[in-house]
Amino acid sequence: MMNYPVLASMIGAFNPQSCRKSWIGTVLSRAKLDAPMLPKASMAPVEWHIFEGLTPYEEVVASMERRADAIAAGQAAEAVFLVEHPPLYTAGTSARDNDLIEARFPVHRTGRGGQFTYHGPGQRVAYVMLDLKRRRPDLRAFVCALERWIIATLDGFNIKGETREDRVGVWVARPEKPYGALDEIAEDKIAAIGIRVRRWVSFHGIALNVEPDLAHFSGIVPCGIAAAHFGVTSFADLGLLVSMPEVDSILRREFEANFGATTTA
């Protein structure tokens, strides 16, 4: 039987659910999943690119795909692109048409895993192009490493981020908000994950809500999660007014802890 990393790499997109179960539902060892995704000693540092201003979605996706192809061909170093986009919605490979409530902004169909999400000013999007074949060819472990990266970044600002078995992304408990119908605690998503892998090189990545206009999420069912006690949040919504450079600094520090050295491009 083909294992899930090979299958997912052939399909191209990976929709990260729980990092605690395999593709076929077998519980995996947390020690295995938590192992580092560090590069081989001979690999160059990951190039760290920060795009100034609002970058058009089509422009950065084209650059990302070219870079991923060059990495796979051994012609370029790994890279991370940090961007902010003008307001837009993206639809992943699992997106359901009825989750687009109102097309308030341009809608882009994309090959990443996942459903509908929003990108816009005040949200840090990190496109991550890593050669997993030369690191560790395990998609589940890679997604877990992305989650650890986000959670460690949030911890740098005293925000407790958590993952859930049945929901993608990183969540923050909101006990001050109304509970669910079955007395479930309210939780808000602060970061989304959606990746694609081609020839074992990753692209697309994460979106972290720093200070976006949260009302812009109302045009979609974010990531297909419609329960009333689940919502979206941000640093600002949680009462933390921080600048994007401050967030970028901690993102870089924690990226290096999980993925290895970087160099400013």
mmCIF file with all atom_site columns, C-alpha atoms in Angstrom, residues 81-214:
data_model
loop_
_atom_site.group_PDB
_atom_site.id
_atom_site.type_symbol
_atom_site.label_atom_id
_atom_site.label_alt_id
_atom_site.label_comp_id
_atom_site.label_asym_id
_atom_site.label_entity_id
_atom_site.label_seq_id
_atom_site.pdbx_PDB_ins_code
_atom_site.Cartn_x
_atom_site.Cartn_y
_atom_site.Cartn_z
_atom_site.occupancy
_atom_site.B_iso_or_equiv
_atom_site.pdbx_formal_charge
_atom_site.auth_seq_id
_atom_site.auth_comp_id
_atom_site.auth_asym_id
_atom_site.auth_atom_id
_atom_site.pdbx_PDB_model_num
ATOM 1   C CA . PHE A 1 81  ? 8.326   34.846 1.419  1.00 0.00 ? 81  PHE A CA 1
ATOM 2   C CA . LEU A 1 82  ? 6.627   37.085 4.020  1.00 0.00 ? 82  LEU A CA 1
ATOM 3   C CA . VAL A 1 83  ? 3.854   39.177 2.495  1.00 0.00 ? 83  VAL A CA 1
ATOM 4   C CA . GLU A 1 84  ? 0.664   41.110 3.102  1.00 0.00 ? 84  GLU A CA 1
ATOM 5   C CA . HIS A 1 85  ? -2.018  40.957 0.436  1.00 0.00 ? 85  HIS A CA 1
ATOM 6   C CA . PRO A 1 86  ? -4.787  43.341 -0.520 1.00 0.00 ? 86  PRO A CA 1
ATOM 7   C CA . PRO A 1 87  ? -8.172  41.939 0.610  1.00 0.00 ? 87  PRO A CA 1
ATOM 8   C CA . LEU A 1 88  ? -9.045  38.666 -1.151 1.00 0.00 ? 88  LEU A CA 1
ATOM 9   C CA . TYR A 1 89  ? -10.417 35.193 -0.618 1.00 0.00 ? 89  TYR A CA 1
ATOM 10  C CA . THR A 1 90  ? -8.675  31.995 -1.630 1.00 0.00 ? 90  THR A CA 1
ATOM 11  C CA . ALA A 1 91  ? -10.303 28.620 -2.175 1.00 0.00 ? 91  ALA A CA 1
ATOM 12  C CA . GLY A 1 92  ? -8.255  25.486 -1.554 1.00 0.00 ? 92  GLY A CA 1
ATOM 13  C CA . THR A 1 93  ? -8.737  22.066 -3.074 1.00 0.00 ? 93  THR A CA 1
ATOM 14  C CA . SER A 1 94  ? -11.442 21.122 -0.526 1.00 0.00 ? 94  SER A CA 1
ATOM 15  C CA . ALA A 1 95  ? -13.415 24.386 -0.795 1.00 0.00 ? 95  ALA A CA 1
ATOM 16  C CA . ARG A 1 96  ? -17.209 24.061 -0.981 1.00 0.00 ? 96  ARG A CA 1
ATOM 17  C CA . ASP A 1 97  ? -19.030 26.614 -3.118 1.00 0.00 ? 97  ASP A CA 1
ATOM 18  C CA . ASN A 1 98  ? -21.687 27.257 -0.477 1.00 0.00 ? 98  ASN A CA 1
ATOM 19  C CA . ASP A 1 99  ? -18.964 28.364 1.969  1.00 0.00 ? 99  ASP A CA 1
ATOM 20  C CA . LEU A 1 100 ? -18.561 31.508 -0.119 1.00 0.00 ? 100 LEU A CA 1
ATOM 21  C CA . ILE A 1 101 ? -21.292 33.597 1.477  1.00 0.00 ? 101 ILE A CA 1
ATOM 22  C CA . GLU A 1 102 ? -20.575 36.878 -0.304 1.00 0.00 ? 102 GLU A CA 1
ATOM 23  C CA . ALA A 1 103 ? -17.774 37.542 -2.798 1.00 0.00 ? 103 ALA A CA 1
ATOM 24  C CA . ARG A 1 104 ? -16.889 40.891 -1.230 1.00 0.00 ? 104 ARG A CA 1
ATOM 25  C CA . PHE A 1 105 ? -13.341 40.614 -2.562 1.00 0.00 ? 105 PHE A CA 1
ATOM 26  C CA . PRO A 1 106 ? -11.654 38.811 -5.470 1.00 0.00 ? 106 PRO A CA 1
ATOM 27  C CA . VAL A 1 107 ? -11.767 35.015 -5.161 1.00 0.00 ? 107 VAL A CA 1
ATOM 28  C CA . HIS A 1 108 ? -8.702  33.014 -6.193 1.00 0.00 ? 108 HIS A CA 1
ATOM 29  C CA . ARG A 1 109 ? -8.830  29.269 -6.766 1.00 0.00 ? 109 ARG A CA 1
ATOM 30  C CA . THR A 1 110 ? -5.587  27.769 -5.542 1.00 0.00 ? 110 THR A CA 1
ATOM 31  C CA . GLY A 1 111 ? -3.898  24.382 -5.431 1.00 0.00 ? 111 GLY A CA 1
ATOM 32  C CA . ARG A 1 112 ? -3.161  24.442 -1.708 1.00 0.00 ? 112 ARG A CA 1
ATOM 33  C CA . GLY A 1 113 ? -4.953  22.121 0.654  1.00 0.00 ? 113 GLY A CA 1
ATOM 34  C CA . GLY A 1 114 ? -7.880  23.397 2.681  1.00 0.00 ? 114 GLY A CA 1
ATOM 35  C CA . GLN A 1 115 ? -11.043 25.367 2.072  1.00 0.00 ? 115 GLN A CA 1
ATOM 36  C CA . PHE A 1 116 ? -11.866 29.091 1.934  1.00 0.00 ? 116 PHE A CA 1
ATOM 37  C CA . THR A 1 117 ? -9.750  31.625 3.755  1.00 0.00 ? 117 THR A CA 1
ATOM 38  C CA . TYR A 1 118 ? -9.216  35.367 3.752  1.00 0.00 ? 118 TYR A CA 1
ATOM 39  C CA . HIS A 1 119 ? -6.009  37.314 3.216  1.00 0.00 ? 119 HIS A CA 1
ATOM 40  C CA . GLY A 1 120 ? -5.641  41.038 3.697  1.00 0.00 ? 120 GLY A CA 1
ATOM 41  C CA . PRO A 1 121 ? -3.775  43.925 5.289  1.00 0.00 ? 121 PRO A CA 1
ATOM 42  C CA . GLY A 1 122 ? -2.668  43.227 8.837  1.00 0.00 ? 122 GLY A CA 1
ATOM 43  C CA . GLN A 1 123 ? -2.273  39.514 8.221  1.00 0.00 ? 123 GLN A CA 1
ATOM 44  C CA . ARG A 1 124 ? 1.196   38.021 7.840  1.00 0.00 ? 124 ARG A CA 1
ATOM 45  C CA . VAL A 1 125 ? 1.259   35.360 5.158  1.00 0.00 ? 125 VAL A CA 1
ATOM 46  C CA . ALA A 1 126 ? 4.371   33.190 5.015  1.00 0.00 ? 126 ALA A CA 1
ATOM 47  C CA . TYR A 1 127 ? 4.955   31.171 1.860  1.00 0.00 ? 127 TYR A CA 1
ATOM 48  C CA . VAL A 1 128 ? 7.323   28.367 2.805  1.00 0.00 ? 128 VAL A CA 1
ATOM 49  C CA . MET A 1 129 ? 9.424   26.657 0.121  1.00 0.00 ? 129 MET A CA 1
ATOM 50  C CA . LEU A 1 130 ? 11.454  23.847 1.670  1.00 0.00 ? 130 LEU A CA 1
ATOM 51  C CA . ASP A 1 131 ? 13.026  20.739 0.146  1.00 0.00 ? 131 ASP A CA 1
ATOM 52  C CA . LEU A 1 132 ? 11.440  18.038 2.285  1.00 0.00 ? 132 LEU A CA 1
ATOM 53  C CA . LYS A 1 133 ? 13.253  15.282 0.445  1.00 0.00 ? 133 LYS A CA 1
ATOM 54  C CA . ARG A 1 134 ? 16.549  16.642 1.781  1.00 0.00 ? 134 ARG A CA 1
ATOM 55  C CA . ARG A 1 135 ? 15.108  17.304 5.220  1.00 0.00 ? 135 ARG A CA 1
ATOM 56  C CA . ARG A 1 136 ? 12.485  14.721 6.077  1.00 0.00 ? 136 ARG A CA 1
ATOM 57  C CA . PRO A 1 137 ? 9.976   13.456 3.476  1.00 0.00 ? 137 PRO A CA 1
ATOM 58  C CA . ASP A 1 138 ? 7.021   13.262 5.867  1.00 0.00 ? 138 ASP A CA 1
ATOM 59  C CA . LEU A 1 139 ? 4.079   15.598 5.275  1.00 0.00 ? 139 LEU A CA 1
ATOM 60  C CA . ARG A 1 140 ? 2.478   14.996 8.629  1.00 0.00 ? 140 ARG A CA 1
ATOM 61  C CA . ALA A 1 141 ? 5.708   15.865 10.428 1.00 0.00 ? 141 ALA A CA 1
ATOM 62  C CA . PHE A 1 142 ? 6.075   18.966 8.248  1.00 0.00 ? 142 PHE A CA 1
ATOM 63  C CA . VAL A 1 143 ? 2.600   20.229 9.141  1.00 0.00 ? 143 VAL A CA 1
ATOM 64  C CA . CYS A 1 144 ? 3.324   19.577 12.811 1.00 0.00 ? 144 CYS A CA 1
ATOM 65  C CA . ALA A 1 145 ? 6.505   21.631 12.474 1.00 0.00 ? 145 ALA A CA 1
ATOM 66  C CA . LEU A 1 146 ? 4.511   24.495 10.958 1.00 0.00 ? 146 LEU A CA 1
ATOM 67  C CA . GLU A 1 147 ? 2.105   24.299 13.884 1.00 0.00 ? 147 GLU A CA 1
ATOM 68  C CA . ARG A 1 148 ? 4.999   24.332 16.371 1.00 0.00 ? 148 ARG A CA 1
ATOM 69  C CA . TRP A 1 149 ? 6.432   27.361 14.587 1.00 0.00 ? 149 TRP A CA 1
ATOM 70  C CA . ILE A 1 150 ? 3.155   29.276 14.915 1.00 0.00 ? 150 ILE A CA 1
ATOM 71  C CA . ILE A 1 151 ? 2.549   28.217 18.519 1.00 0.00 ? 151 ILE A CA 1
ATOM 72  C CA . ALA A 1 152 ? 6.083   29.185 19.563 1.00 0.00 ? 152 ALA A CA 1
ATOM 73  C CA . THR A 1 153 ? 5.684   32.564 17.841 1.00 0.00 ? 153 THR A CA 1
ATOM 74  C CA . LEU A 1 154 ? 2.430   33.183 19.703 1.00 0.00 ? 154 LEU A CA 1
ATOM 75  C CA . ASP A 1 155 ? 4.082   32.135 22.954 1.00 0.00 ? 155 ASP A CA 1
ATOM 76  C CA . GLY A 1 156 ? 6.647   34.878 22.360 1.00 0.00 ? 156 GLY A CA 1
ATOM 77  C CA . PHE A 1 157 ? 3.746   37.307 22.855 1.00 0.00 ? 157 PHE A CA 1
ATOM 78  C CA . ASN A 1 158 ? 2.159   35.368 25.752 1.00 0.00 ? 158 ASN A CA 1
ATOM 79  C CA . ILE A 1 159 ? -0.630  34.017 23.558 1.00 0.00 ? 159 ILE A CA 1
ATOM 80  C CA . LYS A 1 160 ? -1.502  30.360 24.107 1.00 0.00 ? 160 LYS A CA 1
ATOM 81  C CA . GLY A 1 161 ? -2.085  28.774 20.720 1.00 0.00 ? 161 GLY A CA 1
ATOM 82  C CA . GLU A 1 162 ? -3.392  25.222 20.456 1.00 0.00 ? 162 GLU A CA 1
ATOM 83  C CA . THR A 1 163 ? -4.220  22.616 17.812 1.00 0.00 ? 163 THR A CA 1
ATOM 84  C CA . ARG A 1 164 ? -7.281  20.403 17.679 1.00 0.00 ? 164 ARG A CA 1
ATOM 85  C CA . GLU A 1 165 ? -7.845  16.843 16.454 1.00 0.00 ? 165 GLU A CA 1
ATOM 86  C CA . ASP A 1 166 ? -10.746 17.725 14.176 1.00 0.00 ? 166 ASP A CA 1
ATOM 87  C CA . ARG A 1 167 ? -9.859  21.251 13.011 1.00 0.00 ? 167 ARG A CA 1
ATOM 88  C CA . VAL A 1 168 ? -7.008  22.730 11.028 1.00 0.00 ? 168 VAL A CA 1
ATOM 89  C CA . GLY A 1 169 ? -4.903  25.699 12.045 1.00 0.00 ? 169 GLY A CA 1
ATOM 90  C CA . VAL A 1 170 ? -3.991  27.157 15.421 1.00 0.00 ? 170 VAL A CA 1
ATOM 91  C CA . TRP A 1 171 ? -6.683  28.153 17.891 1.00 0.00 ? 171 TRP A CA 1
ATOM 92  C CA . VAL A 1 172 ? -7.054  30.316 21.010 1.00 0.00 ? 172 VAL A CA 1
ATOM 93  C CA . ALA A 1 173 ? -9.530  29.468 23.768 1.00 0.00 ? 173 ALA A CA 1
ATOM 94  C CA . ARG A 1 174 ? -12.031 32.277 24.478 1.00 0.00 ? 174 ARG A CA 1
ATOM 95  C CA . PRO A 1 175 ? -13.783 31.371 27.759 1.00 0.00 ? 175 PRO A CA 1
ATOM 96  C CA . GLU A 1 176 ? -15.188 34.900 27.995 1.00 0.00 ? 176 GLU A CA 1
ATOM 97  C CA . LYS A 1 177 ? -17.347 34.304 24.896 1.00 0.00 ? 177 LYS A CA 1
ATOM 98  C CA . PRO A 1 178 ? -20.680 32.414 24.745 1.00 0.00 ? 178 PRO A CA 1
ATOM 99  C CA . TYR A 1 179 ? -20.299 28.638 24.954 1.00 0.00 ? 179 TYR A CA 1
ATOM 100 C CA . GLY A 1 180 ? -21.539 26.198 22.337 1.00 0.00 ? 180 GLY A CA 1
ATOM 101 C CA . ALA A 1 181 ? -24.876 24.373 22.353 1.00 0.00 ? 181 ALA A CA 1
ATOM 102 C CA . LEU A 1 182 ? -23.325 21.413 24.164 1.00 0.00 ? 182 LEU A CA 1
ATOM 103 C CA . ASP A 1 183 ? -21.483 23.677 26.611 1.00 0.00 ? 183 ASP A CA 1
ATOM 104 C CA . GLU A 1 184 ? -18.282 23.657 24.560 1.00 0.00 ? 184 GLU A CA 1
ATOM 105 C CA . ILE A 1 185 ? -15.834 26.454 25.249 1.00 0.00 ? 185 ILE A CA 1
ATOM 106 C CA . ALA A 1 186 ? -15.582 29.087 22.532 1.00 0.00 ? 186 ALA A CA 1
ATOM 107 C CA . GLU A 1 187 ? -12.432 29.027 20.414 1.00 0.00 ? 187 GLU A CA 1
ATOM 108 C CA . ASP A 1 188 ? -11.128 31.381 17.737 1.00 0.00 ? 188 ASP A CA 1
ATOM 109 C CA . LYS A 1 189 ? -8.662  30.637 14.968 1.00 0.00 ? 189 LYS A CA 1
ATOM 110 C CA . ILE A 1 190 ? -5.625  32.906 14.887 1.00 0.00 ? 190 ILE A CA 1
ATOM 111 C CA . ALA A 1 191 ? -3.619  31.147 12.172 1.00 0.00 ? 191 ALA A CA 1
ATOM 112 C CA . ALA A 1 192 ? -4.413  29.043 9.114  1.00 0.00 ? 192 ALA A CA 1
ATOM 113 C CA . ILE A 1 193 ? -2.262  26.424 7.391  1.00 0.00 ? 193 ILE A CA 1
ATOM 114 C CA . GLY A 1 194 ? -2.581  25.323 3.783  1.00 0.00 ? 194 GLY A CA 1
ATOM 115 C CA . ILE A 1 195 ? 0.242   23.692 1.875  1.00 0.00 ? 195 ILE A CA 1
ATOM 116 C CA . ARG A 1 196 ? 1.053   22.036 -1.406 1.00 0.00 ? 196 ARG A CA 1
ATOM 117 C CA . VAL A 1 197 ? 3.979   19.761 -2.207 1.00 0.00 ? 197 VAL A CA 1
ATOM 118 C CA . ARG A 1 198 ? 5.435   19.090 -5.641 1.00 0.00 ? 198 ARG A CA 1
ATOM 119 C CA . ARG A 1 199 ? 8.505   16.915 -6.146 1.00 0.00 ? 199 ARG A CA 1
ATOM 120 C CA . TRP A 1 200 ? 8.815   17.045 -2.337 1.00 0.00 ? 200 TRP A CA 1
ATOM 121 C CA . VAL A 1 201 ? 9.219   20.836 -2.318 1.00 0.00 ? 201 VAL A CA 1
ATOM 122 C CA . SER A 1 202 ? 6.611   22.633 -0.211 1.00 0.00 ? 202 SER A CA 1
ATOM 123 C CA . PHE A 1 203 ? 4.858   25.834 -1.153 1.00 0.00 ? 203 PHE A CA 1
ATOM 124 C CA . HIS A 1 204 ? 1.956   27.957 0.107  1.00 0.00 ? 204 HIS A CA 1
ATOM 125 C CA . GLY A 1 205 ? 2.153   27.949 3.911  1.00 0.00 ? 205 GLY A CA 1
ATOM 126 C CA . ILE A 1 206 ? 0.628   29.840 6.845  1.00 0.00 ? 206 ILE A CA 1
ATOM 127 C CA . ALA A 1 207 ? -1.432  32.973 7.553  1.00 0.00 ? 207 ALA A CA 1
ATOM 128 C CA . LEU A 1 208 ? -1.176  34.649 10.965 1.00 0.00 ? 208 LEU A CA 1
ATOM 129 C CA . ASN A 1 209 ? -3.720  37.280 12.008 1.00 0.00 ? 209 ASN A CA 1
ATOM 130 C CA . VAL A 1 210 ? -1.906  40.264 13.470 1.00 0.00 ? 210 VAL A CA 1
ATOM 131 C CA . GLU A 1 211 ? -4.332  43.153 12.936 1.00 0.00 ? 211 GLU A CA 1
ATOM 132 C CA . PRO A 1 212 ? -6.593  42.392 9.966  1.00 0.00 ? 212 PRO A CA 1
ATOM 133 C CA . ASP A 1 213 ? -10.180 43.614 9.686  1.00 0.00 ? 213 ASP A CA 1
ATOM 134 C CA . LEU A 1 214 ? -11.924 40.564 11.129 1.00 0.00 ? 214 LEU A CA 1
#
